PDB file of C-alpha atoms in Angstrom:
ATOM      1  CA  UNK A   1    -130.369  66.808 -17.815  1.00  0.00           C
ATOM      2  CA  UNK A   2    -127.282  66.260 -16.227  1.00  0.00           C
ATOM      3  CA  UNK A   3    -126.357  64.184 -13.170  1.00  0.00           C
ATOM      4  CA  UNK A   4    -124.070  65.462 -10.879  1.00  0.00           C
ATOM      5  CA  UNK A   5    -122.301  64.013  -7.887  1.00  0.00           C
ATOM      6  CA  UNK A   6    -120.619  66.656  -5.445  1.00  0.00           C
ATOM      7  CA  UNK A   7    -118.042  65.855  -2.803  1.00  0.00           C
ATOM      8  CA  UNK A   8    -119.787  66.831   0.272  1.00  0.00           C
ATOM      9  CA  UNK A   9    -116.344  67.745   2.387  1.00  0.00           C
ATOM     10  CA  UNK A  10    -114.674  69.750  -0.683  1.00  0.00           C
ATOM     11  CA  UNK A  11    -117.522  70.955  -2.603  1.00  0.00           C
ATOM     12  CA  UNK A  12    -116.096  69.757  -5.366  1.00  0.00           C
ATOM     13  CA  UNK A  13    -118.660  68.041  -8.571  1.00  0.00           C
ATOM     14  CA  UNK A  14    -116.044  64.571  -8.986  1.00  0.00           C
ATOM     15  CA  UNK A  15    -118.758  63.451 -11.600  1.00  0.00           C
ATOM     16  CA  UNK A  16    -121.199  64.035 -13.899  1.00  0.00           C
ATOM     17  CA  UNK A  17    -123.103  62.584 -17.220  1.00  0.00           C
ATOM     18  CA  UNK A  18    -126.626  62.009 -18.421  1.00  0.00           C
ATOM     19  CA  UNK A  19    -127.146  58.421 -16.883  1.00  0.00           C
ATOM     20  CA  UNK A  20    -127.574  58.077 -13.126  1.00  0.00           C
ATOM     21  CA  UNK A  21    -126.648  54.357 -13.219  1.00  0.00           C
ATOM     22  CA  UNK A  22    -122.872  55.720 -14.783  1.00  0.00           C
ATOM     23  CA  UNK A  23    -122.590  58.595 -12.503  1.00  0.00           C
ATOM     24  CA  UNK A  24    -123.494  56.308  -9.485  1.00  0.00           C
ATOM     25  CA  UNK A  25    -121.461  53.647 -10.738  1.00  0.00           C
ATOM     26  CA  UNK A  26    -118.020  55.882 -10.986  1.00  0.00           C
ATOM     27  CA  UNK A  27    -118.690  56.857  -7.669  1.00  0.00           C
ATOM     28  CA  UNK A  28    -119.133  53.465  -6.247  1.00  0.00           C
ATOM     29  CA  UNK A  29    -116.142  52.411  -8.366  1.00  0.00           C
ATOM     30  CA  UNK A  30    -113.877  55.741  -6.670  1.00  0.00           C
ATOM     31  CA  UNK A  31    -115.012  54.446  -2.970  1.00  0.00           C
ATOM     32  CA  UNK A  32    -114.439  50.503  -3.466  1.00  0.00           C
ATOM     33  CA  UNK A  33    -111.191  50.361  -1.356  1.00  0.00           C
ATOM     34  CA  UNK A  34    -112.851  52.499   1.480  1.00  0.00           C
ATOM     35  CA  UNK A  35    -116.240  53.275   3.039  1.00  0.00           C
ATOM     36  CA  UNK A  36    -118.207  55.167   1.841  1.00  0.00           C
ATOM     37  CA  UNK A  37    -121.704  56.965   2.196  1.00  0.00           C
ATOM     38  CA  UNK A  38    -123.506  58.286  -1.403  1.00  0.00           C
ATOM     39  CA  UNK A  39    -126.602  60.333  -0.705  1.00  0.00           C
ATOM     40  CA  UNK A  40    -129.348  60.729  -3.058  1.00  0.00           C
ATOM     41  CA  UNK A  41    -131.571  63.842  -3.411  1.00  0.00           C
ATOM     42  CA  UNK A  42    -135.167  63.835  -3.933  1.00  0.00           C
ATOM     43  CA  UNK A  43    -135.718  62.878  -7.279  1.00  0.00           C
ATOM     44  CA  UNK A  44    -136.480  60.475 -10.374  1.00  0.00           C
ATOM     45  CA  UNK A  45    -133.326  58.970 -12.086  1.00  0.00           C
ATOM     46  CA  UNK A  46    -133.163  56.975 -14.993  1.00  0.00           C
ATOM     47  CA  UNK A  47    -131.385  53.745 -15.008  1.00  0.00           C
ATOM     48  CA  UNK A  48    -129.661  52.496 -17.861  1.00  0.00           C
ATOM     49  CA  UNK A  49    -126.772  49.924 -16.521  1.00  0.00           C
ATOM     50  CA  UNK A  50    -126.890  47.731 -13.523  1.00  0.00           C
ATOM     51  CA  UNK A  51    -125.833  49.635 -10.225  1.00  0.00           C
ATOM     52  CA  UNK A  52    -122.796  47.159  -8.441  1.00  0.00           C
ATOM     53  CA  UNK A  53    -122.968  47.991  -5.147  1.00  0.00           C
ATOM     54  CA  UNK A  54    -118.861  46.916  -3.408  1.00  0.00           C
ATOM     55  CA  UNK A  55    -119.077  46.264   0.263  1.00  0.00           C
ATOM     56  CA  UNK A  56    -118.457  48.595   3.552  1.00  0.00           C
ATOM     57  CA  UNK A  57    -121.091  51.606   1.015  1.00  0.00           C
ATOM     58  CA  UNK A  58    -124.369  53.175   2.360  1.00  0.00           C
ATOM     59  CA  UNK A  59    -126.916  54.333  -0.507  1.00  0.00           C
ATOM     60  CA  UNK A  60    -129.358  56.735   0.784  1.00  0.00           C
ATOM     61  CA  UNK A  61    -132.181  58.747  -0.859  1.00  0.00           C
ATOM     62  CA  UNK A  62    -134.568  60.693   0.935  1.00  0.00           C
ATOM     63  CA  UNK A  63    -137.794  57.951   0.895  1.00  0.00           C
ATOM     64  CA  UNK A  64    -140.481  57.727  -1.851  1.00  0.00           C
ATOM     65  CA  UNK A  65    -139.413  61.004  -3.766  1.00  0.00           C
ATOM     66  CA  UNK A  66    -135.687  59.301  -4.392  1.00  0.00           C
ATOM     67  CA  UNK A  67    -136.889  57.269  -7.149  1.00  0.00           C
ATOM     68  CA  UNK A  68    -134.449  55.078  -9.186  1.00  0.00           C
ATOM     69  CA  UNK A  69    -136.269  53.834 -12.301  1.00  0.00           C
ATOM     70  CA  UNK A  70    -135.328  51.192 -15.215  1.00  0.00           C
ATOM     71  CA  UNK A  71    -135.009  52.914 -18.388  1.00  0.00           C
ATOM     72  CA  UNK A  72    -137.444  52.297 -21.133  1.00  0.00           C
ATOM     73  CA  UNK A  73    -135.343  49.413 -23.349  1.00  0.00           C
ATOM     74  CA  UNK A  74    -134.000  47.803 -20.094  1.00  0.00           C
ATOM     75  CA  UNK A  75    -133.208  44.505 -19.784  1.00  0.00           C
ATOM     76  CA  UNK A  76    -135.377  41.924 -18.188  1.00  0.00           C
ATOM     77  CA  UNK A  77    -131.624  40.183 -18.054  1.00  0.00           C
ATOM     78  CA  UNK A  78    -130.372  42.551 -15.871  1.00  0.00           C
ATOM     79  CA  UNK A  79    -131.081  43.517 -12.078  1.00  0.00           C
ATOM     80  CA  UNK A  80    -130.850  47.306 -11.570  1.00  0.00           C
ATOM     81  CA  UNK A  81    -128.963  46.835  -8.155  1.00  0.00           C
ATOM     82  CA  UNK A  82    -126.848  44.320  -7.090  1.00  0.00           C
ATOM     83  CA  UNK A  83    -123.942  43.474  -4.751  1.00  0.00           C
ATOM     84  CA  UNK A  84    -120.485  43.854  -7.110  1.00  0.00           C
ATOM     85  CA  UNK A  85    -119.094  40.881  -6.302  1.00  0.00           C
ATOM     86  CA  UNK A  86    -122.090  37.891  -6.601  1.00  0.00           C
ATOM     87  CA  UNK A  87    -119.460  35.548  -6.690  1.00  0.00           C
ATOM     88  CA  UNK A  88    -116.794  35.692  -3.689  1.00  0.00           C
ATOM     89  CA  UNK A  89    -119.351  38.087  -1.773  1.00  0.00           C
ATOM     90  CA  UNK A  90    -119.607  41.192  -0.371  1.00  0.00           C
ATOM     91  CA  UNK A  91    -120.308  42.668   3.219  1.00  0.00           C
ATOM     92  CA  UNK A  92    -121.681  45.821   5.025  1.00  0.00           C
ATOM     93  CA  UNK A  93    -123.842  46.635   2.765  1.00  0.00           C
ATOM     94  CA  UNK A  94    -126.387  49.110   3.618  1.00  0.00           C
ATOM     95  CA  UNK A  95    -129.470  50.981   1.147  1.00  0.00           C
ATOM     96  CA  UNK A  96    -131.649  52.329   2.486  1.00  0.00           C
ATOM     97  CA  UNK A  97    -135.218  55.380   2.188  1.00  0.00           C
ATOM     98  CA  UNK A  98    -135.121  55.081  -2.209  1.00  0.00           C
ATOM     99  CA  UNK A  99    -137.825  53.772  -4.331  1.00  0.00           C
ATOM    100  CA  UNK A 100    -136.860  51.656  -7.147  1.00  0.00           C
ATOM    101  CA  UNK A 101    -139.279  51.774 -10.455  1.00  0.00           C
ATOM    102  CA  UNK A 102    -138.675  48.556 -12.237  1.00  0.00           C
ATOM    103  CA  UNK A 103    -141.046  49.799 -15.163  1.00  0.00           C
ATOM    104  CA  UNK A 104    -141.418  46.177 -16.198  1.00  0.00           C
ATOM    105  CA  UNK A 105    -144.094  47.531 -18.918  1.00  0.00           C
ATOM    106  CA  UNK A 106    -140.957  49.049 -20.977  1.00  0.00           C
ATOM    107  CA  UNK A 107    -138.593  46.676 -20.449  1.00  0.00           C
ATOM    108  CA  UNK A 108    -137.549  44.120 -23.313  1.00  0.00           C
ATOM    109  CA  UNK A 109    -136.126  40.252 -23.210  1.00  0.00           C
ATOM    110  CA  UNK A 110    -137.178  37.580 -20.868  1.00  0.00           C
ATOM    111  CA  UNK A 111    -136.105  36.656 -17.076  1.00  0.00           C
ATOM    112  CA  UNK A 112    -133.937  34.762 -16.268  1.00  0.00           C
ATOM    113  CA  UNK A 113    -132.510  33.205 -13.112  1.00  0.00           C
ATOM    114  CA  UNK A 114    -131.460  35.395 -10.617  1.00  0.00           C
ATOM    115  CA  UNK A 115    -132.167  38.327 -13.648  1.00  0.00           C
ATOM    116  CA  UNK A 116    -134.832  41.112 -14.046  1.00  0.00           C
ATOM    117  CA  UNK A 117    -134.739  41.939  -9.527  1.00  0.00           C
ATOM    118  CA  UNK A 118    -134.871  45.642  -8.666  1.00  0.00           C
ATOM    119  CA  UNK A 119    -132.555  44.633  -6.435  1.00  0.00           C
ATOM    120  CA  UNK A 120    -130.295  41.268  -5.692  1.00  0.00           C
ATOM    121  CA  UNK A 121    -127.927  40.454  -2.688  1.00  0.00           C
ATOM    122  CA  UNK A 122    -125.618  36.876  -3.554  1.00  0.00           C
ATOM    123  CA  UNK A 123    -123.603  35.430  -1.425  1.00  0.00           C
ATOM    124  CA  UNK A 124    -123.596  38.713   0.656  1.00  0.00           C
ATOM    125  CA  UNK A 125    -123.564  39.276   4.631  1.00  0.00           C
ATOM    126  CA  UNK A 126    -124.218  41.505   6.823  1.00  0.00           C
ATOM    127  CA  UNK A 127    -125.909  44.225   4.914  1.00  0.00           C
ATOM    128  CA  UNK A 128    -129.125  45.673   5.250  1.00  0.00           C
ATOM    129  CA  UNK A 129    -132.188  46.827   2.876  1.00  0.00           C
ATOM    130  CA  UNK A 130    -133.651  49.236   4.829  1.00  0.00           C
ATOM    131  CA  UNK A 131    -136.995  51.452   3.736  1.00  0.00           C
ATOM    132  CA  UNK A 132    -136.869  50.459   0.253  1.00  0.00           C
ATOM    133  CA  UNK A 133    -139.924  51.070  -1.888  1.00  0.00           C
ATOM    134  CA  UNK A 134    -139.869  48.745  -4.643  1.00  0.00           C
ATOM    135  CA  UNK A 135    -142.443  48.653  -7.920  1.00  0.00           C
ATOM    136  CA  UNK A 136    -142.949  46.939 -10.968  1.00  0.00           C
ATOM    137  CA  UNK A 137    -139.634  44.658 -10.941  1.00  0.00           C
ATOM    138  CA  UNK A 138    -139.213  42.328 -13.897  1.00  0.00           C
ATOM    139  CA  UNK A 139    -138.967  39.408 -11.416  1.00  0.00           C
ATOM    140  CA  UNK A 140    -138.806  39.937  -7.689  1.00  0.00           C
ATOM    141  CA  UNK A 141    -138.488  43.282  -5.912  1.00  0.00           C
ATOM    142  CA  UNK A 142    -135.805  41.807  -3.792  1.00  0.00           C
ATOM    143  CA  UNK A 143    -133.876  38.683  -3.827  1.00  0.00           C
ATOM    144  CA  UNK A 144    -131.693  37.389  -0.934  1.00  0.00           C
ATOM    145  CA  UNK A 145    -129.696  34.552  -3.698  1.00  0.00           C
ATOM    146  CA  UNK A 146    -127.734  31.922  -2.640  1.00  0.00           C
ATOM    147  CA  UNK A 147    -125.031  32.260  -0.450  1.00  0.00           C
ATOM    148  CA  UNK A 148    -126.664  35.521   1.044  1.00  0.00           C
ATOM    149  CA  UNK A 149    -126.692  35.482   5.565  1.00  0.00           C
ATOM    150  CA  UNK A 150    -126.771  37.139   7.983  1.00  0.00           C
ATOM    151  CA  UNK A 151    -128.807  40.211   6.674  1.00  0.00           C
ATOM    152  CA  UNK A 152    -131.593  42.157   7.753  1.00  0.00           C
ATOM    153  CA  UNK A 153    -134.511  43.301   5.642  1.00  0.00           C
ATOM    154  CA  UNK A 154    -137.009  45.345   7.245  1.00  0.00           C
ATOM    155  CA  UNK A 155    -139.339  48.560   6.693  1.00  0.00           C
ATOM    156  CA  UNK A 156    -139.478  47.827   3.082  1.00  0.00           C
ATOM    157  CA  UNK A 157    -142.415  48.302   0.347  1.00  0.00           C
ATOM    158  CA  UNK A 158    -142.671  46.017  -2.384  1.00  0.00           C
ATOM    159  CA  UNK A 159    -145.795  45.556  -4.924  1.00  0.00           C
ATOM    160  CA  UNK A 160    -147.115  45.300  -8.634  1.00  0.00           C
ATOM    161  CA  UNK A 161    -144.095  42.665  -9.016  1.00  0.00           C
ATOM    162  CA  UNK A 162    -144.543  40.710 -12.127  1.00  0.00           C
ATOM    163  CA  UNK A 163    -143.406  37.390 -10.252  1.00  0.00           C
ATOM    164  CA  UNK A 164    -142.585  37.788  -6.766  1.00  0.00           C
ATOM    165  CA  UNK A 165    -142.281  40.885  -4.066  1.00  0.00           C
ATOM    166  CA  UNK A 166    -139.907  38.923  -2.152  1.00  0.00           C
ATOM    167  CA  UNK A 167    -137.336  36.029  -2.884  1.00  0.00           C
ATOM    168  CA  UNK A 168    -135.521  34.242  -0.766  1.00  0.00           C
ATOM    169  CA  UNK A 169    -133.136  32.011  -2.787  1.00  0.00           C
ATOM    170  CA  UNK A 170    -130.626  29.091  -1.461  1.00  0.00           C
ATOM    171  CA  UNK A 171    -130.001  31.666   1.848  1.00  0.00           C
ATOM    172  CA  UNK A 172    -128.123  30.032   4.223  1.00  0.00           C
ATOM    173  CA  UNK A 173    -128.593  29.080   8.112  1.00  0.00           C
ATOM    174  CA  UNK A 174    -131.805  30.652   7.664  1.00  0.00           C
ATOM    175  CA  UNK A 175    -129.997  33.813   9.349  1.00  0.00           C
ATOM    176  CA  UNK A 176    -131.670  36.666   7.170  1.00  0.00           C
ATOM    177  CA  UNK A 177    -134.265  38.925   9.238  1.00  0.00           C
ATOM    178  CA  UNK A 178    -137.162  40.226   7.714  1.00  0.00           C
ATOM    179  CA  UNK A 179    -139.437  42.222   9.103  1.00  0.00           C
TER     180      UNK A 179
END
């Protein structure tokens, strides 16, 4: 079926396609110079590509029933969510009340460092991971990476990961919160 995503001020559908991951992606990629807020209804959505995440965005589902899951054929080389820029950083990032469905069962190829996360922060600040239900990643469920401080991490459910739930990674000043 098709995804849409609908400007909530104009009304307006601004995209639309068959893959969540795209349709996400296009939006993240229309609000990267400004803030931005992309809500996510009650739902499962396959994932096909890696969702880059730019800084100063809010992802928000609606809890458990906002389900984001790794299509069958996906790559245990890729996360499904990660901060866009893993090399300079990014900051204010904020997700928060989705489950993510690694389906590690389904998905091909082997992990690799800092590959195969439902979701990875690097070198990212101040953003927080907020009421995330997290299942059957490839590797960790999430993974603060190097450079990543300054972030909080609480409320969150993570099990049935093939390696880890969490991963904490080279973080610096040992300024993340969890809890």
């Amino acid at each position: 079926s098709t995804i849409k995503a609908q400007n909530r001020l104009t009304g307006d559908i601004e995209y639309n396609g068959i893959d969540a991951a795209t349709v996400i992606n296009s939006v993240l990629s229309g609000l990267s110079a400004v803030q931005g807020l992309i809500h996510i209804s009650p739902g499962t959505y396959t994932i096909s590509t890696k969702i880059s995440v730019p800084s100063s965005v809010i992802i928000q589902g609606e809890g458990p029933l906002t389900i984001l899951k790794a299509a069958s054929g996906y790559s245990n080389t890729v996360n499904i969510i990660e901060n866009a820029d893993t090399t300079d950083g990014n900051t204010n990032i904020l997700l928060r009340n989705f489950k993510i469905d690694g389906n590690y069962q389904n998905r091909t190829g082997t992990t690799e460092e800092e590959k195969g996360h439902n979701l990875m922060l690097k070198n990212a600040s101040y953003c927080s991971l907020e009421n995330i239900y997290s299942i059957q990643a490839a590797a960790s469920g999430i993974c603060l990476a190097q450079g990543s401080n300054n972030n909080n991490v609480f409320g969150n459910v993570i099990t049935d990961s093939y390696n880890h739930n969490y991963l904490f990674v080279g973080t610096t000043n040992g300024s993340n919160t969890v809890y």
